[in-house]
C-alpha positions in Angstrom: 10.1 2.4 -7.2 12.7 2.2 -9.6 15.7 2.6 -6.5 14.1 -0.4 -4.9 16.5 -3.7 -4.7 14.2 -6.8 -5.2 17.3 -8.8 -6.3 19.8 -8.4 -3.6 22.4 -5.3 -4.4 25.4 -6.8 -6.3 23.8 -10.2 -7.5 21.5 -11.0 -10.7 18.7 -12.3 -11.1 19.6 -15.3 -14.1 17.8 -15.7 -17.2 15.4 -18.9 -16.9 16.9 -20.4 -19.9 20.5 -19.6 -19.1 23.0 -21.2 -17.0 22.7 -18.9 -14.4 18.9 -19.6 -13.7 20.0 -21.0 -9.8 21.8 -18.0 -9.1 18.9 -16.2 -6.8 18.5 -19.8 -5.5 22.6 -20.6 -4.7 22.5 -16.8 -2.9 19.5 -17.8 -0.4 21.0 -21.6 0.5 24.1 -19.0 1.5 21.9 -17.2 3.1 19.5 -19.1 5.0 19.5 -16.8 8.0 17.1 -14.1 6.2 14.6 -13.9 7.9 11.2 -13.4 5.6 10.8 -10.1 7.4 13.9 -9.0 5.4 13.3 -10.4 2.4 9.9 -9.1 2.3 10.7 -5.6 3.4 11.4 -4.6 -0.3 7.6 -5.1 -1.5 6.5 -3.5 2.1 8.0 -0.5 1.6 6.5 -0.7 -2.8 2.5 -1.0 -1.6 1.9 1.9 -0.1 3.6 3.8 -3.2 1.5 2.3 -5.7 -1.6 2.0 -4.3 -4.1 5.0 -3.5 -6.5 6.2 -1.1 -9.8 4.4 -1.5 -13.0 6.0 -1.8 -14.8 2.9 -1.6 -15.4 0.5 1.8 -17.7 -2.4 2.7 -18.5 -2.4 6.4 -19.3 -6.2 7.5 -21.4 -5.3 11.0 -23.9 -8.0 13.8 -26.6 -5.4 14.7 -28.6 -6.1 17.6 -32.4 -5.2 19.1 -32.4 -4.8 22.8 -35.4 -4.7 24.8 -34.6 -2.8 27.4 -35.7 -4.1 31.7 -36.9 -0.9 33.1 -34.8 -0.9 36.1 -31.6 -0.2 33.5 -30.3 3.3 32.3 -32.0 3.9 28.5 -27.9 4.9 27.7 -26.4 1.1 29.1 -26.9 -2.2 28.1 -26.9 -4.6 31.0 -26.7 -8.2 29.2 -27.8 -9.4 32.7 -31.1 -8.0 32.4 -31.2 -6.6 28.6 -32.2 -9.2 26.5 -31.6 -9.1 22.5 -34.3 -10.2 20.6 -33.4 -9.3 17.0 -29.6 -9.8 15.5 -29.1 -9.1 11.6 -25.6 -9.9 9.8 -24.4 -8.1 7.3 -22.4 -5.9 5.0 -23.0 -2.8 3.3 -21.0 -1.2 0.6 -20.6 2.3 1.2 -18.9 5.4 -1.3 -16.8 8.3 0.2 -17.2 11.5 -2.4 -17.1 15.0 -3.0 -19.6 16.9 -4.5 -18.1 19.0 -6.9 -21.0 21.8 -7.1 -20.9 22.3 -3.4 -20.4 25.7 -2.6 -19.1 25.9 0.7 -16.1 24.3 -0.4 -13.2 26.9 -0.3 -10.7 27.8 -3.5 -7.8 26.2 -2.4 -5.8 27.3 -5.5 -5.7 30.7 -4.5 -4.6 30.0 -1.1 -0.7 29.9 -0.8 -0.7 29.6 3.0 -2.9 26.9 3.2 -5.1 28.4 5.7 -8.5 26.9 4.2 -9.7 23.8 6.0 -9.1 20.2 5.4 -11.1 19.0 2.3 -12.0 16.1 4.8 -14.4 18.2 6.1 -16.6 18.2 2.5 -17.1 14.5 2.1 -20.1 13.3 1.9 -21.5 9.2 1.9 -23.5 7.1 0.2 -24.5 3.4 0.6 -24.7 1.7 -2.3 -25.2 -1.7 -1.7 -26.4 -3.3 1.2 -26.2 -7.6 2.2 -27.7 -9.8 4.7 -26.1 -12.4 5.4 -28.0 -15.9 5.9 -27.9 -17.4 9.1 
């Protein structure tokens, strides 16, 4: 993070109470061209190094009731002639963990090959917290 150029390479950034204050200012009037795909390439390329994989989501989700006209499959819905009668709106907030005093999870310490299976494979979910949404 520390390599990372948020101040264009060769040029200061001023002191606010200094003289040199407009500097950053002076260099993108010369530089009007920059696109803000450019300048914002620098922070870009910071998030995904300081942020971390989240264990925690909330799913916003419409869920809908069908009643289902005989003369369609069980497996399709045919908004022709399957009609919803129920729709609820909603979130819920849902947790990604690992249970710790699972057994079937392998010892991958002792496993220099990496051989043993994703730890994916071990999470478990819980929902936590669950909203419906007025209408």
């Amino acid at each position: 993070i520390c390599e990372m150029y948020l101040v264009p390479e060769g040029e200061t950034l001023g002191t606010k109470s200094g003289k040199d204050y407009p500097k950053m200012r002076q260099f993108w009037e010369k530089h009007r061209l920059t696109g803000d795909n450019s300048k914002e390439r620098p922070y870009a390329n910071m998030q995904p190094r300081l942020t971390t994989k989240s264990n925690v989501f909330k799913v916003h989700m419409i869920v809908q009731t069908f009643r289902k006209a005989k003369s369609t499959a069980p497996d399709i819905v045919d908004p022709a002639k399957d009609k919803a009668i129920g729709t609820w709106r909603g979130s819920a907030l849902i947790e990604r963990f690992i249970d710790p005093s699972d057994n079937k999870i392998p010892d991958y310490f002792n496993d220099p090959n990496m051989t043993k299976p994703s730890l994916e494979e071990f999470y478990n979910y819980r929902v936590l917290h669950v909203k419906q949404f007025a209408l």
